[in-house]
Each structure stands twice: as C-alpha cells, then as structure tokens.
mmCIF file of C-alpha atoms in Angstrom:
data_model
loop_
_atom_site.group_PDB
_atom_site.id
_atom_site.type_symbol
_atom_site.label_atom_id
_atom_site.label_comp_id
_atom_site.label_asym_id
_atom_site.label_seq_id
_atom_site.Cartn_x
_atom_site.Cartn_y
_atom_site.Cartn_z
ATOM 1 C CA MET A 264 100.773 92.520 120.384
ATOM 2 C CA SER A 265 98.771 90.173 117.746
ATOM 3 C CA LYS A 266 95.203 91.108 117.781
ATOM 4 C CA LYS A 267 92.006 88.972 116.441
ATOM 5 C CA ILE A 268 90.843 91.231 114.028
ATOM 6 C CA LEU A 269 87.321 91.181 112.093
ATOM 7 C CA PHE A 270 87.190 93.229 109.232
ATOM 8 C CA VAL A 271 83.216 94.107 107.567
ATOM 9 C CA THR A 272 82.621 94.595 103.735
ATOM 10 C CA ASP A 273 79.298 94.323 102.098
ATOM 11 C CA GLU A 274 80.404 92.717 98.852
ATOM 12 C CA MET A 275 83.898 91.952 97.235
ATOM 13 C CA THR A 276 83.019 92.951 93.306
ATOM 14 C CA LEU A 277 85.656 94.549 91.176
ATOM 15 C CA GLY A 278 85.988 97.897 92.585
ATOM 16 C CA GLY A 279 88.320 100.373 94.239
ATOM 17 C CA VAL A 280 87.526 99.505 98.024
ATOM 18 C CA SER A 281 87.732 95.368 97.426
ATOM 19 C CA ARG A 282 91.264 95.804 96.154
ATOM 20 C CA VAL A 283 91.973 98.040 99.029
ATOM 21 C CA LEU A 284 90.935 96.140 101.320
ATOM 22 C CA ASN A 285 92.572 92.949 99.787
ATOM 23 C CA ASN A 286 96.219 94.925 99.809
ATOM 24 C CA LEU A 287 95.644 95.632 102.899
ATOM 25 C CA LEU A 288 95.006 91.907 103.623
ATOM 26 C CA GLN A 289 97.948 90.893 101.719
ATOM 27 C CA GLU A 290 100.469 93.248 103.802
ATOM 28 C CA LEU A 291 98.965 92.409 107.134
ATOM 29 C CA GLY A 292 99.304 88.814 106.603
ATOM 30 C CA ALA A 293 102.872 89.271 105.677
ATOM 31 C CA ASN A 294 104.317 91.704 107.767
ATOM 32 C CA THR A 295 101.805 91.109 111.257
ATOM 33 C CA SER A 296 100.910 88.386 113.535
ATOM 34 C CA HIS A 297 97.235 89.375 114.019
ATOM 35 C CA GLU A 298 94.493 86.882 113.724
ATOM 36 C CA ILE A 299 92.461 87.893 110.437
ATOM 37 C CA ASP A 300 88.633 87.387 109.083
ATOM 38 C CA VAL A 301 86.826 88.947 106.733
ATOM 39 C CA LEU A 302 82.858 89.108 106.821
ATOM 40 C CA VAL A 303 81.378 89.688 103.371
ATOM 41 C CA LEU A 304 77.677 90.170 104.061
ATOM 42 C CA HIS A 305 76.597 89.911 100.993
ATOM 43 C CA LYS A 306 79.170 87.025 100.022
ATOM 44 C CA HIS A 307 79.432 87.292 95.941
ATOM 45 C CA GLY A 308 82.345 89.093 93.458
ATOM 46 C CA GLU A 309 85.177 88.951 91.415
ATOM 47 C CA MET A 310 87.519 89.898 93.861
ATOM 48 C CA LEU A 311 86.951 87.201 96.654
ATOM 49 C CA LYS A 312 89.229 84.910 94.687
ATOM 50 C CA ASP A 313 92.334 87.213 95.819
ATOM 51 C CA ILE A 314 91.337 87.063 99.461
ATOM 52 C CA PRO A 315 94.568 85.817 100.622
ATOM 53 C CA ALA A 316 94.587 82.041 101.449
ATOM 54 C CA ASN A 317 95.545 82.573 105.050
ATOM 55 C CA ILE A 318 92.318 85.118 105.584
ATOM 56 C CA ARG A 319 89.055 83.383 107.158
ATOM 57 C CA VAL A 320 86.108 84.352 104.996
ATOM 58 C CA ILE A 321 82.732 84.433 107.069
ATOM 59 C CA GLU A 322 79.394 84.697 104.692
ATOM 60 C CA GLY A 323 76.663 86.975 106.021
ATOM 61 C CA SER A 324 73.244 85.516 106.499
ATOM 62 C CA PRO A 325 70.653 85.562 104.098
ATOM 63 C CA PHE A 326 69.031 88.513 105.349
ATOM 64 C CA PHE A 327 72.053 90.353 103.974
ATOM 65 C CA LYS A 328 71.545 89.273 100.228
ATOM 66 C CA VAL A 329 70.127 92.783 98.951
ATOM 67 C CA ILE A 330 72.414 95.058 101.282
ATOM 68 C CA ASP A 331 74.567 96.030 98.225
ATOM 69 C CA GLN A 332 72.073 96.100 95.553
ATOM 70 C CA PRO A 333 69.874 99.546 94.891
ATOM 71 C CA LEU A 334 66.390 99.168 95.100
ATOM 72 C CA ASN A 335 65.179 99.673 91.405
ATOM 73 C CA GLN A 336 67.625 97.001 90.848
ATOM 74 C CA VAL A 337 66.333 94.641 93.172
ATOM 75 C CA ILE A 338 62.663 95.431 91.618
ATOM 76 C CA LYS A 339 64.239 94.634 88.173
ATOM 77 C CA SER A 340 65.154 91.009 89.150
ATOM 78 C CA LYS A 341 61.163 90.550 89.765
ATOM 79 C CA ASN A 342 61.710 88.551 92.670
ATOM 80 C CA LEU A 343 59.504 88.493 95.147
ATOM 81 C CA ARG A 344 61.280 87.304 98.565
ATOM 82 C CA LEU A 345 64.693 89.888 97.641
ATOM 83 C CA ILE A 346 61.737 92.832 96.785
ATOM 84 C CA LEU A 347 60.073 91.963 100.657
ATOM 85 C CA ASN A 348 63.906 91.681 102.202
ATOM 86 C CA LYS A 349 64.630 95.118 100.324
ATOM 87 C CA LEU A 350 61.688 96.758 101.430
ATOM 88 C CA TYR A 351 61.883 95.339 104.584
ATOM 89 C CA LEU A 352 65.719 96.820 105.379
ATOM 90 C CA LEU A 353 64.871 99.850 104.067
ATOM 91 C CA PHE A 354 62.059 100.308 106.595
ATOM 92 C CA LEU A 355 64.404 98.828 110.157
ATOM 93 C CA MET A 356 66.623 101.707 108.515
ATOM 94 C CA LYS A 357 63.867 104.147 108.411
ATOM 95 C CA THR A 358 62.652 103.603 111.835
ATOM 96 C CA GLY A 359 66.185 103.330 113.546
ATOM 97 C CA SER A 360 65.172 99.856 113.916
ATOM 98 C CA ILE A 361 67.993 98.042 112.227
ATOM 99 C CA GLY A 362 69.858 97.705 115.320
ATOM 100 C CA LYS A 363 68.145 94.833 116.949
ATOM 101 C CA LYS A 364 67.898 92.798 113.858
ATOM 102 C CA ILE A 365 71.381 93.119 113.386
ATOM 103 C CA GLN A 366 72.228 91.598 117.079
ATOM 104 C CA ALA A 367 69.589 88.835 116.145
ATOM 105 C CA GLU A 368 71.329 88.374 112.809
ATOM 106 C CA ARG A 369 74.787 88.295 114.154
ATOM 107 C CA LYS A 370 73.435 85.190 116.810
ATOM 108 C CA LYS A 371 72.333 83.450 113.793
ATOM 109 C CA MET A 372 75.629 83.599 112.420
ATOM 110 C CA LYS A 373 77.050 82.937 115.873
ATOM 111 C CA LEU A 374 79.747 85.405 114.938
ATOM 112 C CA ASP A 375 82.399 86.025 117.704
ATOM 113 C CA SER A 376 83.677 88.302 119.663
ATOM 114 C CA TYR A 377 87.135 90.423 118.408
ATOM 115 C CA ASP A 378 89.415 92.533 120.205
ATOM 116 C CA VAL A 379 89.149 94.885 116.801
ATOM 117 C CA GLU A 380 86.105 95.253 114.171
ATOM 118 C CA ILE A 381 86.617 97.283 111.386
ATOM 119 C CA ALA A 382 83.930 98.522 109.412
ATOM 120 C CA PHE A 383 85.958 98.972 106.203
ATOM 121 C CA LYS A 384 83.299 100.497 104.027
ATOM 122 C CA GLU A 385 81.556 103.022 105.612
ATOM 123 C CA GLY A 386 77.593 103.198 105.570
ATOM 124 C CA PHE A 387 75.570 99.987 105.964
ATOM 125 C CA CYS A 388 79.321 98.461 107.375
ATOM 126 C CA THR A 389 79.226 100.754 109.943
ATOM 127 C CA ILE A 390 76.324 100.012 111.162
ATOM 128 C CA PHE A 391 76.440 96.392 111.530
ATOM 129 C CA VAL A 392 79.938 97.082 113.703
ATOM 130 C CA ALA A 393 78.368 99.850 115.675
ATOM 131 C CA TYR A 394 75.836 97.214 116.764
ATOM 132 C CA GLY A 395 78.251 94.291 117.495
ATOM 133 C CA ASN A 396 80.127 93.255 120.499
ATOM 134 C CA SER A 397 83.372 93.314 119.882
ATOM 135 C CA ARG A 398 85.859 95.636 122.310
ATOM 136 C CA LYS A 399 87.238 98.189 119.733
ATOM 137 C CA LYS A 400 85.263 99.223 116.827
ATOM 138 C CA ILE A 401 86.756 100.940 113.671
ATOM 139 C CA ASN A 402 85.228 102.885 110.794
ATOM 140 C CA TRP A 403 87.003 103.297 107.609
ATOM 141 C CA VAL A 404 85.769 106.009 105.254
ATOM 142 C CA HIS A 405 86.476 105.735 101.378
ATOM 143 C CA LEU A 406 84.979 109.011 100.411
ATOM 144 C CA ASP A 407 84.864 112.626 99.977
ATOM 145 C CA TYR A 408 80.854 113.040 101.975
ATOM 146 C CA LYS A 409 80.719 116.654 101.027
ATOM 147 C CA LYS A 410 80.593 115.158 97.059
ATOM 148 C CA GLN A 411 78.370 112.253 97.844
ATOM 149 C CA ASN A 412 76.879 111.316 101.197
ATOM 150 C CA PHE A 413 75.392 107.828 100.641
ATOM 151 C CA SER A 414 73.964 108.035 104.183
ATOM 152 C CA ALA A 415 71.723 111.136 103.315
ATOM 153 C CA ASN A 416 68.477 109.307 103.752
ATOM 154 C CA HIS A 417 69.492 108.003 107.238
ATOM 155 C CA MET A 418 71.526 111.240 108.873
ATOM 156 C CA PRO A 419 69.699 110.629 112.295
ATOM 157 C CA LEU A 420 70.389 106.847 112.328
ATOM 158 C CA MET A 421 74.199 107.561 111.296
ATOM 159 C CA LYS A 422 74.813 110.043 113.676
ATOM 160 C CA LYS A 423 73.365 107.678 116.341
ATOM 161 C CA VAL A 424 75.455 104.815 115.452
ATOM 162 C CA LEU A 425 78.851 106.521 115.278
ATOM 163 C CA GLN A 426 78.482 107.589 118.870
ATOM 164 C CA LEU A 427 78.841 104.019 119.309
ATOM 165 C CA ILE A 428 82.151 103.776 117.173
ATOM 166 C CA ASP A 429 85.448 104.434 118.733
ATOM 167 C CA GLU A 430 87.920 105.349 115.800
ATOM 168 C CA ASN A 431 86.997 106.539 112.678
ATOM 169 C CA VAL A 432 89.920 106.786 109.939
ATOM 170 C CA ALA A 433 89.879 108.134 106.136
ATOM 171 C CA VAL A 434 92.172 107.270 103.468
ATOM 172 C CA SER A 435 93.049 110.972 102.429
ATOM 173 C CA ARG A 436 92.889 114.467 104.393
ATOM 174 C CA VAL A 437 90.287 115.679 102.321
ATOM 175 C CA ALA A 438 88.170 112.887 103.217
ATOM 176 C CA ALA A 439 88.627 112.843 106.865
ATOM 177 C CA LYS A 440 88.006 116.824 107.043
ATOM 178 C CA SER A 441 84.596 116.259 105.051
ATOM 179 C CA TYR A 442 83.063 113.113 107.099
ATOM 180 C CA GLN A 443 84.392 115.269 109.959
ATOM 181 C CA GLU A 444 82.151 117.964 109.209
ATOM 182 C CA VAL A 445 79.332 116.224 107.615
ATOM 183 C CA PHE A 446 78.824 114.095 110.879
ATOM 184 C CA GLY A 447 79.265 116.890 112.953
ATOM 185 C CA LEU A 448 82.326 114.311 114.953
ATOM 186 C CA LYS A 449 84.158 115.977 117.820
ATOM 187 C CA GLU A 450 86.861 113.633 117.704
ATOM 188 C CA GLU A 451 89.296 114.266 114.837
ATOM 189 C CA VAL A 452 88.674 111.381 111.969
ATOM 190 C CA LYS A 453 92.210 109.599 111.635
ATOM 191 C CA VAL A 454 94.202 109.355 107.720
ATOM 192 C CA ILE A 455 95.643 106.571 106.734
ATOM 193 C CA HIS A 456 96.491 105.815 103.082
ATOM 194 C CA ASN A 457 95.967 103.018 100.828
ATOM 195 C CA VAL A 458 98.461 99.731 101.042
ATOM 196 C CA ILE A 459 99.625 99.334 97.435
ATOM 197 C CA GLN A 460 101.528 96.064 96.120
ATOM 198 C CA GLU A 461 104.024 97.795 94.280
ATOM 199 C CA LYS A 462 106.006 94.393 93.445
ATOM 200 C CA MET A 463 103.178 92.127 92.354
ATOM 201 C CA ILE A 464 101.945 95.641 89.929
ATOM 202 C CA LYS A 465 105.778 95.693 88.585
ATOM 203 C CA GLU A 466 105.311 91.945 88.250
ATOM 204 C CA LYS A 467 102.004 91.958 86.168
ATOM 205 C CA SER A 468 102.715 95.142 84.457
ATOM 206 C CA LYS A 469 105.334 93.168 82.373
ATOM 207 C CA GLN A 470 103.041 90.049 81.496
ATOM 208 C CA GLU A 471 102.171 90.187 77.773
ATOM 209 C CA VAL A 472 98.764 91.857 76.235
ATOM 210 C CA PRO A 473 96.940 89.615 73.978
ATOM 211 C CA GLN A 474 97.687 91.161 70.706
ATOM 212 C CA GLU A 475 93.957 92.009 69.535
ATOM 213 C CA TYR A 476 94.698 94.875 72.251
ATOM 214 C CA VAL A 477 98.055 95.438 71.041
ATOM 215 C CA LYS A 478 96.755 96.251 68.419
ATOM 216 C CA LEU A 479 94.362 98.914 69.718
ATOM 217 C CA PHE A 480 97.177 100.966 71.178
ATOM 218 C CA LYS A 481 99.693 100.915 68.222
ATOM 219 C CA GLY A 482 99.940 103.901 65.435
ATOM 220 C CA ASP A 483 101.167 107.551 65.665
ATOM 221 C CA ALA A 484 98.516 108.959 67.946
ATOM 222 C CA LEU A 485 98.439 109.257 71.431
ATOM 223 C CA THR A 486 96.978 106.541 73.604
ATOM 224 C CA PHE A 487 94.983 107.634 76.994
ATOM 225 C CA ILE A 488 93.658 104.799 79.432
ATOM 226 C CA SER A 489 91.748 104.650 82.278
ATOM 227 C CA VAL A 490 90.163 101.637 84.619
ATOM 228 C CA GLY A 491 87.409 102.140 86.923
ATOM 229 C CA ARG A 492 83.758 100.801 87.248
ATOM 230 C CA LEU A 493 81.489 102.100 84.386
ATOM 231 C CA VAL A 494 79.345 104.720 86.625
ATOM 232 C CA GLU A 495 78.117 108.502 86.811
ATOM 233 C CA GLN A 496 81.240 108.491 89.232
ATOM 234 C CA LYS A 497 84.181 107.804 87.345
ATOM 235 C CA GLY A 498 83.104 110.704 84.760
ATOM 236 C CA TYR A 499 83.289 108.691 81.175
ATOM 237 C CA ASP A 500 80.360 110.118 79.923
ATOM 238 C CA ARG A 501 82.205 113.640 79.921
ATOM 239 C CA LEU A 502 85.285 111.795 78.835
ATOM 240 C CA ILE A 503 83.783 110.711 75.458
ATOM 241 C CA ASN A 504 82.300 114.819 75.031
ATOM 242 C CA ILE A 505 85.796 115.859 75.217
ATOM 243 C CA HIS A 506 87.393 113.074 73.278
ATOM 244 C CA ARG A 507 84.586 113.703 70.140
ATOM 245 C CA ARG A 508 85.388 117.718 71.053
ATOM 246 C CA LEU A 509 89.195 117.127 70.300
ATOM 247 C CA MET A 510 88.763 115.122 67.675
ATOM 248 C CA SER A 511 86.548 117.321 66.032
ATOM 249 C CA GLU A 512 89.388 119.953 66.343
ATOM 250 C CA GLY A 513 92.170 117.825 64.628
ATOM 251 C CA PHE A 514 93.706 116.153 67.635
ATOM 252 C CA ASP A 515 93.874 112.667 66.532
ATOM 253 C CA HIS A 516 94.004 110.327 69.614
ATOM 254 C CA GLN A 517 92.795 107.114 70.889
ATOM 255 C CA ILE A 518 90.852 106.309 74.587
ATOM 256 C CA MET A 519 91.036 102.684 76.057
ATOM 257 C CA ILE A 520 88.621 101.804 79.049
ATOM 258 C CA ILE A 521 89.198 99.026 81.132
ATOM 259 C CA GLY A 522 86.188 98.077 83.468
ATOM 260 C CA SER A 523 82.468 97.156 83.405
ATOM 261 C CA GLY A 524 79.483 98.464 85.392
ATOM 262 C CA GLU A 525 75.709 99.507 85.266
ATOM 263 C CA ASP A 526 76.362 102.399 82.415
ATOM 264 C CA GLU A 527 77.979 100.593 79.907
ATOM 265 C CA ALA A 528 75.204 100.380 77.557
ATOM 266 C CA ALA A 529 74.306 103.995 78.069
ATOM 267 C CA LEU A 530 78.350 104.780 77.111
ATOM 268 C CA ARG A 531 78.262 102.575 74.242
ATOM 269 C CA GLN A 532 75.240 104.255 72.913
ATOM 270 C CA ALA A 533 76.656 107.681 73.485
ATOM 271 C CA ILE A 534 80.002 106.143 71.662
ATOM 272 C CA GLU A 535 77.798 105.038 69.113
ATOM 273 C CA GLU A 536 75.565 108.253 68.043
ATOM 274 C CA PHE A 537 78.977 110.396 68.350
ATOM 275 C CA GLY A 538 80.796 107.939 65.585
ATOM 276 C CA CYS A 539 84.158 107.444 67.509
ATOM 277 C CA GLN A 540 83.665 103.419 68.166
ATOM 278 C CA GLU A 541 87.361 103.184 66.538
ATOM 279 C CA THR A 542 89.160 105.902 68.873
ATOM 280 C CA PHE A 543 86.998 105.329 71.950
ATOM 281 C CA LYS A 544 86.943 101.919 73.245
ATOM 282 C CA LEU A 545 85.494 99.673 75.706
ATOM 283 C CA ILE A 546 87.493 96.619 76.023
ATOM 284 C CA GLY A 547 85.507 95.236 79.737
ATOM 285 C CA PHE A 548 86.982 93.729 82.455
ATOM 286 C CA LYS A 549 90.404 92.946 82.335
ATOM 287 C CA GLU A 550 92.362 89.989 85.733
ATOM 288 C CA ASN A 551 95.732 91.991 84.866
ATOM 289 C CA PRO A 552 94.901 95.771 83.705
ATOM 290 C CA PHE A 553 98.496 96.728 84.631
ATOM 291 C CA ALA A 554 100.380 94.740 81.857
ATOM 292 C CA TYR A 555 98.092 97.482 79.312
ATOM 293 C CA PHE A 556 99.139 100.595 81.403
ATOM 294 C CA LYS A 557 102.387 100.367 79.515
ATOM 295 C CA LEU A 558 101.125 100.436 76.215
ATOM 296 C CA ALA A 559 99.439 103.966 76.502
ATOM 297 C CA ASP A 560 100.358 107.353 76.908
ATOM 298 C CA CYS A 561 99.138 108.696 79.734
ATOM 299 C CA PHE A 562 96.517 107.815 82.422
ATOM 300 C CA LEU A 563 93.098 109.358 82.633
ATOM 301 C CA LEU A 564 91.462 110.096 85.950
ATOM 302 C CA PRO A 565 88.189 111.952 85.161
ATOM 303 C CA SER A 566 85.683 111.386 88.522
ATOM 304 C CA ARG A 567 83.390 113.573 90.026
ATOM 305 C CA TYR A 568 84.722 112.138 93.389
ATOM 306 C CA GLU A 569 86.659 109.854 94.877
ATOM 307 C CA GLY A 570 88.572 109.348 98.776
ATOM 308 C CA LEU A 571 92.071 108.466 97.603
ATOM 309 C CA PRO A 572 91.924 106.957 93.812
ATOM 310 C CA THR A 573 94.517 104.137 94.010
ATOM 311 C CA VAL A 574 94.887 103.525 90.687
ATOM 312 C CA VAL A 575 96.919 106.749 90.686
ATOM 313 C CA PHE A 576 99.512 105.351 92.792
ATOM 314 C CA GLU A 577 99.019 102.016 90.465
ATOM 315 C CA SER A 578 99.644 104.114 87.473
ATOM 316 C CA PHE A 579 103.028 105.905 88.735
ATOM 317 C CA ILE A 580 104.403 102.626 89.630
ATOM 318 C CA CYS A 581 103.906 100.943 85.906
ATOM 319 C CA LYS A 582 105.676 104.507 85.031
ATOM 320 C CA THR A 583 102.212 106.073 83.509
ATOM 321 C CA PRO A 584 101.775 109.893 83.983
ATOM 322 C CA VAL A 585 98.329 111.037 84.778
ATOM 323 C CA ILE A 586 95.513 113.739 84.087
ATOM 324 C CA ALA A 587 93.595 113.984 86.729
ATOM 325 C CA THR A 588 90.213 115.611 88.109
ATOM 326 C CA GLU A 589 90.949 117.562 91.618
ATOM 327 C CA VAL A 590 89.048 115.151 94.143
ATOM 328 C CA ALA A 591 89.804 114.092 97.642
ATOM 329 C CA GLY A 592 93.445 112.536 97.946
ATOM 330 C CA ILE A 593 94.671 113.976 94.595
ATOM 331 C CA GLU A 594 96.580 116.536 96.105
ATOM 332 C CA GLU A 595 98.578 113.524 98.156
ATOM 333 C CA GLN A 596 99.438 112.292 95.060
ATOM 334 C CA LEU A 597 100.225 114.587 92.367
ATOM 335 C CA LYS A 598 102.315 117.731 94.147
ATOM 336 C CA GLY A 599 102.702 120.459 91.317
ATOM 337 C CA ASP A 600 103.293 118.478 87.462
ATOM 338 C CA GLN A 601 106.302 116.089 88.236
ATOM 339 C CA TYR A 602 104.238 112.722 87.353
ATOM 340 C CA GLY A 603 100.917 114.378 86.146
ATOM 341 C CA LEU A 604 98.303 117.064 85.790
ATOM 342 C CA VAL A 605 95.155 117.945 88.300
ATOM 343 C CA THR A 606 92.785 119.692 86.769
ATOM 344 C CA GLU A 607 89.406 121.641 88.411
ATOM 345 C CA ASN A 608 86.680 119.241 88.668
ATOM 346 C CA ASN A 609 85.024 120.065 85.259
ATOM 347 C CA GLU A 610 84.376 118.511 81.719
ATOM 348 C CA GLU A 611 86.161 122.072 80.186
ATOM 349 C CA LYS A 612 89.351 122.353 82.490
ATOM 350 C CA PHE A 613 89.797 118.634 81.713
ATOM 351 C CA TYR A 614 89.416 119.199 78.009
ATOM 352 C CA GLU A 615 92.234 121.487 78.577
ATOM 353 C CA ALA A 616 94.426 119.583 80.567
ATOM 354 C CA MET A 617 94.151 116.797 77.457
ATOM 355 C CA LYS A 618 95.163 119.146 74.860
ATOM 356 C CA ASN A 619 97.764 120.917 76.481
ATOM 357 C CA VAL A 620 99.866 117.213 76.378
ATOM 358 C CA LEU A 621 98.288 116.601 73.234
ATOM 359 C CA VAL A 622 99.880 119.843 71.786
ATOM 360 C CA ASN A 623 103.193 119.202 73.743
ATOM 361 C CA PRO A 624 103.602 115.653 73.934
ATOM 362 C CA SER A 625 106.839 116.198 75.431
ATOM 363 C CA LEU A 626 105.543 116.983 78.979
ATOM 364 C CA LEU A 627 104.276 113.374 79.180
ATOM 365 C CA THR A 628 108.027 112.023 78.111
ATOM 366 C CA ALA A 629 109.489 114.462 80.944
ATOM 367 C CA MET A 630 107.049 112.989 83.339
ATOM 368 C CA ARG A 631 107.830 109.037 82.590
ATOM 369 C CA GLN A 632 111.484 110.443 83.147
ATOM 370 C CA ASN A 633 110.672 112.111 86.795
ATOM 371 C CA LEU A 634 108.595 108.525 87.368
ATOM 372 C CA GLU A 635 111.343 106.458 87.052
ATOM 373 C CA ASN A 636 112.798 106.721 90.674
ATOM 374 C CA TYR A 637 109.076 106.675 91.757
ATOM 375 C CA HIS A 638 108.129 104.238 94.561
ATOM 376 C CA TYR A 639 105.431 103.905 97.124
ATOM 377 C CA LYS A 640 105.811 102.735 100.801
ATOM 378 C CA ASN A 641 103.572 100.633 102.249
ATOM 379 C CA SER A 642 105.922 100.670 105.890
ATOM 380 C CA VAL A 643 104.116 103.649 107.363
ATOM 381 C CA ILE A 644 100.704 102.438 106.876
ATOM 382 C CA ILE A 645 101.196 99.181 108.334
ATOM 383 C CA ASP A 646 102.930 101.330 111.447
ATOM 384 C CA GLN A 647 99.975 103.253 111.663
ATOM 385 C CA PHE A 648 97.363 100.547 111.642
ATOM 386 C CA ASN A 649 98.868 98.720 114.295
ATOM 387 C CA GLN A 650 99.299 101.932 116.241
ATOM 388 C CA LEU A 651 95.431 102.268 115.569
ATOM 389 C CA VAL A 652 94.140 98.642 116.836
ATOM 390 C CA GLU A 653 96.519 99.116 119.590
ATOM 391 C CA GLY A 654 95.137 102.300 120.172
ATOM 392 C CA THR A 655 98.327 104.521 120.371
ATOM 393 C CA TYR A 656 97.826 106.515 116.470
ATOM 394 C CA GLY A 657 97.864 109.886 117.147
ATOM 395 C CA LYS A 658 99.093 109.887 121.010
#
C-alpha cells in the first residue's frame, strides 16, 4: 500500500549518510508508489543536487541553520546571531525543553502530517521526528554507538525521546546491538543494509579520469586509494604514520585519498613534516570517485568506527579489493579473505595487513578474480523497507 513518507536529515554535505539517503530515494522512486518528501533542516550541501527530481525537498526554518555545526565552528564564524542561536539550542537540549520548540517550528513550517516519518540520521533528527504528529515514527541508526555516542551529553533527553519512536533501524547487526544496549531499548533494533546503485557505479567507473591524475597512479609500485571525509573518524592520520613506516622499510607504494574535511590542513602538515608529499596524495573531492577505483590496486578503510561502510560495497562493484579495520558492518561484507582483509582496529595490525599485500601482491590478484562474480542485490532491502513502513517487518 502506498504511503506518504517524510525523510528528515540535518544537512546534505558530502558524506556517507547523504549518499546512502540518495541511493535509497533512487531505488524507492523506481520500485515503489510511495509519496516521498525530504526535509533538510539546514538545507545545504553538495549532495542536494543528487536528490531525485521527483522528490520534494523541504527546507527547515532559520532556527535549524546551526543544527549541523559544532559550537566551536559557530564561534569561529564570529556571527553573533548564529552564536546566540546555537547557545539557545544547546540550552533547550540540556533542559529538555526542545520538544516545545520543535513543535512551534513545525507549525511555522506548516509541515504536513505523514503516514511515516523517518529520522534518517540519528540524534537531533530523532528528536525532531519524535515531537512530530506523524502516524508512525522511525529512527535510522548509522553508527556503532559503543564506539562513538554523539548523544552522550543528552542521554536523559534521548532516552525520553526514544519512547516516542515506534521503530528503530540500524544499518548493520553490530550497530543495531550497540544502539539497543547503549539506550536500554526493550524492542529489538531491526537491521536493513544500505542500498547501493550498482548499475550507476559500474557506468561511472568506466568514465575517463583527467590525465593529471592518471599519471599519479602510474608506475610499478602498488597504489592504494581511499575515499572519505578528512576527519578523525576515518583514520587518515594513522594511515600517514603507516605509510611513512612502510616507505622507510623499503616497501615502495602510493596512497591517494579522495575527499575533503575539517582535518585537511592538519593532514597536509603531517604529510609535509614526514616528507612524503610525492607518495601520499590528498587529491580533494571528486564528483565521480568510482572512475579512480579502477586505477588502484587496493582500497583502504582505516576507520576508527563506522555503522556500515558503504564504500566497501562500492569498491567491490569496481572490482577493487579492500583492507579494512574491524568496524561495525564489516563482517557482513568481508567473509574470509575472498574480497579483502579485515584487521584489528589499530595502527599496528593495519600496517601488518598492508605489508602483507606489498610482500605478496598475488593476494590482490586473487581477490580481483573473485570480485569478477560479485553482485549487490537491492531487492531484499526494498522489501524490508516496505515491510517496515507497513509494520510487518520481523513479524
């Protein structure tokens, strides 16, 4: 049965959750009859343009313009109005008064009542949905909350809010179990993996890469690639340390990182201090990262924590093997060493895994051969989503 559905997110900047949302919207638009709107509380970000044209995008009221910005970042802006707005928001969160403010802002926005309202990014979006008037309220979890609890400063509020949520869903089994235990939820957190646009990724992977970048990948040395935001979570700081160590031991190789983020200046400084500018490259945000995958021998995921690293699936579709830290969801992607290697989540073990493939490059050759038969199925995920909104999933 067709439903009127609202997805709620805080922003649409380049990142995993925004891409996951757009992938799901594409698949739902093609395979369901649901009427779907997306509310972006602070309407900005590179991924806005990738929301399907048939999806109505709603902008949050001005009150929510600071929702995705840390207090220190707002203070640096020296914009008094934004600073006061952020402090007011934090005061409402701390005192538990945020519910009434959300209800008032929803009235200003003349937000409709929906059959289903989904907080697609857990945290403030969960609070926003909880204080709405939609018939069914769903909270979507993308992180392992035992590794990183973004609600740590507002636990009483979040526990109260979660009582107003009808269903909690996580992107991996580990993320689901962690969320349930951290918040003491009685009901089981359901698991629905991320949608991946396999056909689109294959088509984009065939596109040409500018020659200036092709040259970076040439040579006899193995080339590793990674794609992600330049933030502490992604572990690129420890990857620089590993690279320096391997190079000093005579293991010639190159590492290319696609992405941008708040830690870019610090990472560039570390690269310069270690003198590895020629072999460790930050090549910035790329509209189509998939075209670069085929130039590399292996994809690296040195993350400190994840919920379900979608980029690993994307790498497999591009026939590129992976070395990944043991984060939530990885065991649901890498079983054995068929497509890649999983390491304990520390710098030493990741170093050992990279050294292993540098000493034995035939390992990567075998993984590439295995990936020739790799396919990702979205049909199961869409069936689970439809069951979720109908209230039959898991029953």
